[in-house]
Amino acid sequence: MEYIGQIAFVIVLGTAIFVLFKRIKRIKSNINLGKDVDIKNNTSERWKNTFLIAFGQKKMFKRPIPAFLHLLIYVGFLVINLEVLEFVLDGLSGQHRIFAPFLGGIYPVLMNIFEFLAVAVLFSCTAFLIRRNIIKVKRFHSREMTSWPKLDANLILVIEIVLMLAILTMNAADQLLQQLNPEHYTATGSLFFSSFLIPLFEGMNTTSLIFIERAAWWFHIVGILAFAVYVTYSKHLHIFMAFPNTYYSTLTPKGQMKNMDAVTNEVNMMLGIQPEGGTPPPAPEEIGRFGAKDINDLTWKNLMDSYACTECGRCTSECPANQTGKLLSPRKIMMDTRDRVEEVGKSLAGGGKGLEDGKTLLHDFITKEEINACTSCQACVEACPVSIDPLDIIYQLKRYVAMEESGSPASWNSMFQNIETNFAPWKFAPTDRFKWADNLKKEEA
Amino acid sequence: MSDNTYNVPTMAEMAAKGESPEILFWVGCAGSYDDRYKNVTRAFVKILNVVGVSFAVLGPEETCTGDPARRAGNEFLFQMQAVSNIQVLNGYKVKKVVTACPHCFNTLKNEYPALGGNYEVIHHSTFLQQLINQGKVSLKGGGEFKGRKITYHDSCYLGRANNIYEAPREVLEALDAELVEMKRCKTKGFCCGAGGGQMFKDAEPGNKEVNVERTEEALSTGADTIAVGCPFCMTMMSDGVKNKEKEADVKVKDLAELIAEGLGEK
């Protein structure tokens, strides 16, 4: 009987680790459905970005109020995880507050800091719930925010609130137990925030207090482990993916589109241009499609982007097309990409048809009307706090439509034709190109 | 060509004389064909003449950089244009290019190197800023602009695309006018609606035109001049001002036009 708690804990922890491990493996193989692309250059610049943008939350602070609230949760998450470590060691060893004897006088200070952060997280999550559900901040209620994304967002906030309440409840009951049974319950001194809850439990007998303390402890640690698994199915995965995603984000100017080398080879051949050195270009690797029709045509970085997106909607709220009522929403581009990746990954894992299920990212998830509304102004790229690039996906989808389907809008096809025949996007004679200077050359200076 | 008219040499003419100019002025398609925007081209050439910069244009040898085709997804057409242009530019051993069009600027600067075209590419806002800082352009007391309000509309392909936010503003400050900012400016600048090939097609269904939204914001600053640094922004903002029936009170002008006016060149 003595070890029953420890055995139960090992089973719970083992199950959580097993499920998490499987989910991480799946997400990794899902991301690898994307095309390979070499992103290794300039590591110092990449670490700098990761430090400033991901760890330092630099881009979040373009909007100071949500940035501050988010910072409290972020710091709370980082620091409270230290307490989770103690929970795990306690659970495995059957001890209580295993760190207390080692840390001595520092322990109560740490506990007070944890409690402060727990209250800060409570405050921020409540404020976020109010912003979403009462103030109804516009970007949380646009078209792509259907029932699941809305529920997901609210669940995350409610779960975090409940988990923090469990810590405070546990500490309140624990403080009373320290007075009743000082031998077993290590003195922590008075804990500022949980002391406010003590009146709720005062006068209870030891058995009830032990029950409350243990229930809160189990609730918190099982809750955390369950939440960790939940996160891998949720937009909340950004708490991990934001870091690699920022590390691998583009370093070139935002205006620069990636060159399609497969096209360059063909263009050089058509124009009879010999590559430098006079040797013919190496046979291109399997060209596949020009542009992207489905997720396997995108790069692994595009797919990683979709897992890093927490659907905050800053991109969409700055998108000129979206803000003037067009269908395009950069956030939806990311959500659709992730939905499609998850769908294909799940199908493949179950021995299903995967990519060959008759659906594609373009058309079945993202329509031409959406991508045709893009002004490639890069406001979405600029706005993203974790440097996601929805525009890169839009460009690749547009390339597929133009080059594989010849499905561009008629006026774009005319523009293409004008460039081909008149060397200008408008239908003007090339011989008239220099006419602007005719009168100027006669004008008195 | 007499000494007291404006000089617009072409690369071919200069090459025939065995000369090569310091800069190539890349005019762009809008700069060559768009009736309103041709005035910007002429204004910039006047400034180059006044300052005595050694420059040339490609004239009839210039063709579209391919930018609108690329943004609309037609990578083949883009590269066909790019590779041909690079052959011409490399043939003339061009080192330094100045252009007034941010789309040409971005393409020449960022996208031609991958295809073998490596040049120092400068947008005319930066070039004008340099001339002002070097004292080569001295504006006559800014009398004409004194006390007037100018707002600057950021072009996406200068701003976010290439982080050029200050050069156009410094140019405007040299005019001695009051520079008033729109709420969405610099990194948060709101597009005019023409980028990504939108210039060449109707907008997708929505509840408002992007340029009208932006023009309303520009008008709300109370400025009598909306300064732009891009031919597409010029068209979109001018159309927006017409749409709001404000063309009598509010003018849309390019940086080069404003500086040329400041120099007393009409």
CSV table of N, CA, C and O in Angstrom, one decimal, chain B residues 62-129:
chain,number,residue,atom,x,y,z
B,62,GLU,N,15.2,49.2,-73.0
B,62,GLU,CA,14.7,48.7,-71.7
B,62,GLU,C,13.4,47.9,-71.9
B,62,GLU,O,12.6,48.2,-72.7
B,63,THR,N,13.2,46.8,-71.0
B,63,THR,CA,12.0,46.1,-71.0
B,63,THR,C,11.6,45.8,-69.6
B,63,THR,O,12.4,46.0,-68.7
B,64,CYS,N,10.3,45.3,-69.5
B,64,CYS,CA,9.8,45.1,-68.1
B,64,CYS,C,10.7,44.1,-67.3
B,64,CYS,O,11.3,43.2,-67.9
B,65,THR,N,10.9,44.5,-66.0
B,65,THR,CA,11.8,43.6,-65.2
B,65,THR,C,11.2,42.2,-65.1
B,65,THR,O,12.0,41.3,-64.7
B,66,GLY,N,9.9,42.1,-65.3
B,66,GLY,CA,9.3,40.8,-65.1
B,66,GLY,C,8.5,40.7,-63.7
B,66,GLY,O,7.9,39.7,-63.5
B,67,ASP,N,8.7,41.7,-62.9
B,67,ASP,CA,8.1,41.7,-61.6
B,67,ASP,C,6.6,41.3,-61.5
B,67,ASP,O,6.2,40.4,-60.8
B,68,PRO,N,5.7,42.0,-62.3
B,68,PRO,CA,4.3,41.6,-62.2
B,68,PRO,C,4.0,40.2,-62.6
B,68,PRO,O,3.2,39.5,-62.0
B,69,ALA,N,4.8,39.7,-63.6
B,69,ALA,CA,4.6,38.3,-64.0
B,69,ALA,C,5.0,37.4,-62.9
B,69,ALA,O,4.3,36.4,-62.6
B,70,ARG,N,6.1,37.7,-62.2
B,70,ARG,CA,6.6,36.8,-61.1
B,70,ARG,C,5.6,36.8,-60.0
B,70,ARG,O,5.2,35.7,-59.5
B,71,ARG,N,5.1,38.0,-59.6
B,71,ARG,CA,4.1,38.0,-58.5
B,71,ARG,C,2.8,37.4,-58.8
B,71,ARG,O,2.1,37.0,-57.9
B,72,ALA,N,2.5,37.3,-60.1
B,72,ALA,CA,1.2,36.7,-60.5
B,72,ALA,C,1.5,35.2,-60.7
B,72,ALA,O,0.5,34.4,-61.1
B,73,GLY,N,2.7,34.7,-60.5
B,73,GLY,CA,2.9,33.3,-60.5
B,73,GLY,C,3.7,32.8,-61.8
B,73,GLY,O,4.0,31.6,-61.9
B,74,ASN,N,3.9,33.7,-62.8
B,74,ASN,CA,4.5,33.2,-64.0
B,74,ASN,C,6.0,33.3,-64.0
B,74,ASN,O,6.6,34.3,-64.5
B,75,GLU,N,6.6,32.4,-63.3
B,75,GLU,CA,8.1,32.4,-63.1
B,75,GLU,C,8.8,32.3,-64.4
B,75,GLU,O,9.9,32.9,-64.6
B,76,PHE,N,8.3,31.5,-65.4
B,76,PHE,CA,8.9,31.4,-66.7
B,76,PHE,C,9.1,32.8,-67.4
B,76,PHE,O,10.2,33.2,-67.8
B,77,LEU,N,8.0,33.5,-67.4
B,77,LEU,CA,8.0,34.8,-68.1
B,77,LEU,C,8.9,35.8,-67.3
B,77,LEU,O,9.7,36.5,-68.0
B,78,PHE,N,8.9,35.7,-66.0
B,78,PHE,CA,9.8,36.6,-65.2
B,78,PHE,C,11.2,36.3,-65.6
B,78,PHE,O,12.0,37.2,-65.9
B,79,GLN,N,11.6,35.0,-65.6
B,79,GLN,CA,13.0,34.7,-65.8
B,79,GLN,C,13.4,35.0,-67.3
B,79,GLN,O,14.6,35.4,-67.5
B,80,MET,N,12.5,34.8,-68.2
B,80,MET,CA,12.8,35.2,-69.6
B,80,MET,C,13.1,36.7,-69.7
B,80,MET,O,14.1,37.1,-70.3
B,81,GLN,N,12.3,37.5,-69.0
B,81,GLN,CA,12.6,39.0,-69.0
B,81,GLN,C,13.9,39.3,-68.3
B,81,GLN,O,14.7,40.1,-68.7
B,82,ALA,N,14.0,38.6,-67.1
B,82,ALA,CA,15.2,38.9,-66.3
B,82,ALA,C,16.5,38.6,-67.0
B,82,ALA,O,17.4,39.4,-67.1
B,83,VAL,N,16.5,37.4,-67.6
B,83,VAL,CA,17.8,36.9,-68.2
B,83,VAL,C,18.1,37.9,-69.4
B,83,VAL,O,19.2,38.2,-69.6
B,84,SER,N,17.0,38.3,-70.2
B,84,SER,CA,17.3,39.2,-71.3
B,84,SER,C,17.8,40.5,-70.8
B,84,SER,O,18.8,41.1,-71.4
B,85,ASN,N,17.2,41.0,-69.8
B,85,ASN,CA,17.6,42.3,-69.3
B,85,ASN,C,19.0,42.3,-68.7
B,85,ASN,O,19.8,43.2,-68.9
B,86,ILE,N,19.3,41.2,-68.0
B,86,ILE,CA,20.7,41.0,-67.5
B,86,ILE,C,21.7,41.0,-68.6
B,86,ILE,O,22.8,41.6,-68.5
B,87,GLN,N,21.4,40.3,-69.7
B,87,GLN,CA,22.3,40.3,-70.9
B,87,GLN,C,22.6,41.7,-71.3
B,87,GLN,O,23.7,42.1,-71.6
B,88,VAL,N,21.5,42.6,-71.4
B,88,VAL,CA,21.7,44.0,-71.9
B,88,VAL,C,22.6,44.7,-70.8
B,88,VAL,O,23.5,45.4,-71.2
B,89,LEU,N,22.2,44.6,-69.6
B,89,LEU,CA,22.9,45.4,-68.5
B,89,LEU,C,24.3,45.0,-68.4
B,89,LEU,O,25.2,45.8,-68.3
B,90,ASN,N,24.6,43.7,-68.4
B,90,ASN,CA,26.0,43.2,-68.4
B,90,ASN,C,26.7,43.6,-69.6
B,90,ASN,O,27.9,43.9,-69.5
B,91,GLY,N,26.0,43.6,-70.7
B,91,GLY,CA,26.7,44.0,-72.0
B,91,GLY,C,27.2,45.4,-71.9
B,91,GLY,O,28.3,45.7,-72.4
B,92,TYR,N,26.5,46.3,-71.2
B,92,TYR,CA,26.9,47.7,-71.0
B,92,TYR,C,27.8,47.8,-69.8
B,92,TYR,O,28.2,49.0,-69.4
B,93,LYS,N,28.1,46.7,-69.1
B,93,LYS,CA,28.9,46.7,-67.9
B,93,LYS,C,28.4,47.7,-66.9
B,93,LYS,O,29.1,48.5,-66.3
B,94,VAL,N,27.0,47.7,-66.7
B,94,VAL,CA,26.4,48.6,-65.8
B,94,VAL,C,26.8,48.2,-64.3
B,94,VAL,O,26.9,47.0,-64.0
B,95,LYS,N,27.1,49.2,-63.5
B,95,LYS,CA,27.6,49.0,-62.2
B,95,LYS,C,26.5,49.5,-61.2
B,95,LYS,O,26.2,48.9,-60.2
B,96,LYS,N,25.9,50.7,-61.5
B,96,LYS,CA,25.0,51.3,-60.6
B,96,LYS,C,23.7,51.7,-61.3
B,96,LYS,O,23.8,52.3,-62.3
B,97,VAL,N,22.6,51.3,-60.7
B,97,VAL,CA,21.3,51.6,-61.2
B,97,VAL,C,20.5,52.4,-60.3
B,97,VAL,O,20.4,52.1,-59.1
B,98,VAL,N,19.8,53.4,-60.8
B,98,VAL,CA,18.9,54.2,-60.0
B,98,VAL,C,17.5,54.1,-60.6
B,98,VAL,O,17.4,54.2,-61.8
B,99,THR,N,16.5,53.8,-59.8
B,99,THR,CA,15.1,53.8,-60.4
B,99,THR,C,14.1,54.4,-59.4
B,99,THR,O,14.4,54.4,-58.2
B,100,ALA,N,13.1,54.9,-60.0
B,100,ALA,CA,12.0,55.5,-59.2
B,100,ALA,C,10.9,54.5,-58.8
B,100,ALA,O,10.1,54.8,-58.0
B,101,CYS,N,11.0,53.4,-59.4
B,101,CYS,CA,9.9,52.4,-59.2
B,101,CYS,C,10.4,51.3,-58.1
B,101,CYS,O,11.4,50.6,-58.4
B,102,PRO,N,9.7,51.3,-57.0
B,102,PRO,CA,10.1,50.3,-55.9
B,102,PRO,C,10.0,48.9,-56.4
B,102,PRO,O,10.8,48.0,-55.9
B,103,HIS,N,9.1,48.6,-57.3
B,103,HIS,CA,9.0,47.2,-57.8
B,103,HIS,C,10.2,46.8,-58.7
B,103,HIS,O,10.8,45.7,-58.5
B,104,CYS,N,10.6,47.7,-59.6
B,104,CYS,CA,11.8,47.5,-60.4
B,104,CYS,C,13.0,47.4,-59.4
B,104,CYS,O,13.9,46.6,-59.6
B,105,PHE,N,13.0,48.4,-58.5
B,105,PHE,CA,14.1,48.4,-57.5
B,105,PHE,C,14.3,47.1,-56.8
B,105,PHE,O,15.4,46.5,-56.8
B,106,ASN,N,13.2,46.6,-56.2
B,106,ASN,CA,13.3,45.3,-55.5
B,106,ASN,C,13.7,44.2,-56.4
B,106,ASN,O,14.6,43.3,-56.0
B,107,THR,N,13.2,44.1,-57.6
B,107,THR,CA,13.5,43.0,-58.5
B,107,THR,C,15.0,43.1,-58.9
B,107,THR,O,15.7,42.1,-58.8
B,108,LEU,N,15.4,44.3,-59.3
B,108,LEU,CA,16.8,44.5,-59.8
B,108,LEU,C,17.8,44.2,-58.6
B,108,LEU,O,18.8,43.5,-58.8
B,109,LYS,N,17.5,44.7,-57.5
B,109,LYS,CA,18.4,44.6,-56.3
B,109,LYS,C,18.4,43.2,-55.7
B,109,LYS,O,19.5,42.7,-55.5
B,110,ASN,N,17.2,42.6,-55.5
B,110,ASN,CA,17.2,41.4,-54.7
B,110,ASN,C,17.1,40.1,-55.6
B,110,ASN,O,17.4,39.1,-55.1
B,111,GLU,N,16.5,40.3,-56.7
B,111,GLU,CA,16.1,39.0,-57.5
B,111,GLU,C,17.0,38.8,-58.7
B,111,GLU,O,17.1,37.7,-59.2
B,112,TYR,N,17.6,39.8,-59.2
B,112,TYR,CA,18.5,39.6,-60.4
B,112,TYR,C,19.8,38.9,-60.0
B,112,TYR,O,20.4,38.2,-60.9
B,113,PRO,N,20.4,39.1,-58.8
B,113,PRO,CA,21.6,38.5,-58.5
B,113,PRO,C,21.6,36.9,-58.7
B,113,PRO,O,22.5,36.3,-59.2
B,114,ALA,N,20.4,36.3,-58.3
B,114,ALA,CA,20.3,34.8,-58.5
B,114,ALA,C,20.4,34.4,-59.9
B,114,ALA,O,20.7,33.3,-60.2
B,115,LEU,N,20.2,35.4,-60.9
B,115,LEU,CA,20.3,35.0,-62.3
B,115,LEU,C,21.5,35.7,-63.0
B,115,LEU,O,21.5,35.7,-64.2
B,116,GLY,N,22.4,36.1,-62.2
B,116,GLY,CA,23.7,36.6,-62.7
B,116,GLY,C,23.7,38.1,-62.9
B,116,GLY,O,24.6,38.6,-63.6
B,117,GLY,N,22.8,38.9,-62.4
B,117,GLY,CA,22.8,40.3,-62.6
B,117,GLY,C,23.1,41.0,-61.2
B,117,GLY,O,22.3,41.1,-60.3
B,118,ASN,N,24.4,41.4,-61.1
B,118,ASN,CA,24.8,42.0,-59.8
B,118,ASN,C,25.1,43.5,-60.0
B,118,ASN,O,26.1,43.8,-60.6
B,119,TYR,N,24.3,44.4,-59.4
B,119,TYR,CA,24.5,45.8,-59.6
B,119,TYR,C,24.3,46.5,-58.2
B,119,TYR,O,23.6,45.9,-57.4
B,120,GLU,N,24.8,47.7,-58.1
B,120,GLU,CA,24.4,48.5,-56.9
B,120,GLU,C,23.1,49.2,-57.3
B,120,GLU,O,23.1,49.9,-58.3
B,121,VAL,N,22.0,48.8,-56.7
B,121,VAL,CA,20.7,49.4,-57.1
B,121,VAL,C,20.2,50.3,-56.0
B,121,VAL,O,20.2,50.0,-54.8
B,122,ILE,N,19.8,51.5,-56.4
B,122,ILE,CA,19.4,52.5,-55.5
B,122,ILE,C,18.0,53.1,-55.9
B,122,ILE,O,17.8,53.3,-57.1
B,123,HIS,N,17.2,53.2,-54.9
B,123,HIS,CA,15.9,53.8,-55.2
B,123,HIS,C,16.0,55.3,-55.2
B,123,HIS,O,16.9,55.9,-54.5
B,124,HIS,N,15.2,56.0,-56.0
B,124,HIS,CA,15.4,57.5,-56.2
B,124,HIS,C,15.3,58.2,-54.9
B,124,HIS,O,15.8,59.3,-54.7
B,125,SER,N,14.5,57.6,-53.9
B,125,SER,CA,14.4,58.3,-52.6
B,125,SER,C,15.7,58.4,-51.9
B,125,SER,O,16.1,59.4,-51.4
B,126,THR,N,16.4,57.3,-51.9
B,126,THR,CA,17.7,57.2,-51.3
B,126,THR,C,18.7,58.1,-52.1
B,126,THR,O,19.5,58.8,-51.5
B,127,PHE,N,18.6,58.1,-53.4
B,127,PHE,CA,19.5,58.9,-54.2
B,127,PHE,C,19.3,60.4,-54.0
B,127,PHE,O,20.2,61.1,-53.8
B,128,LEU,N,18.0,60.8,-53.9
B,128,LEU,CA,17.7,62.2,-53.6
B,128,LEU,C,18.2,62.6,-52.2
B,128,LEU,O,18.7,63.7,-52.0
B,129,GLN,N,18.0,61.7,-51.3
B,129,GLN,CA,18.5,62.0,-49.9
B,129,GLN,C,20.0,62.2,-49.9
B,129,GLN,O,20.5,63.1,-49.3
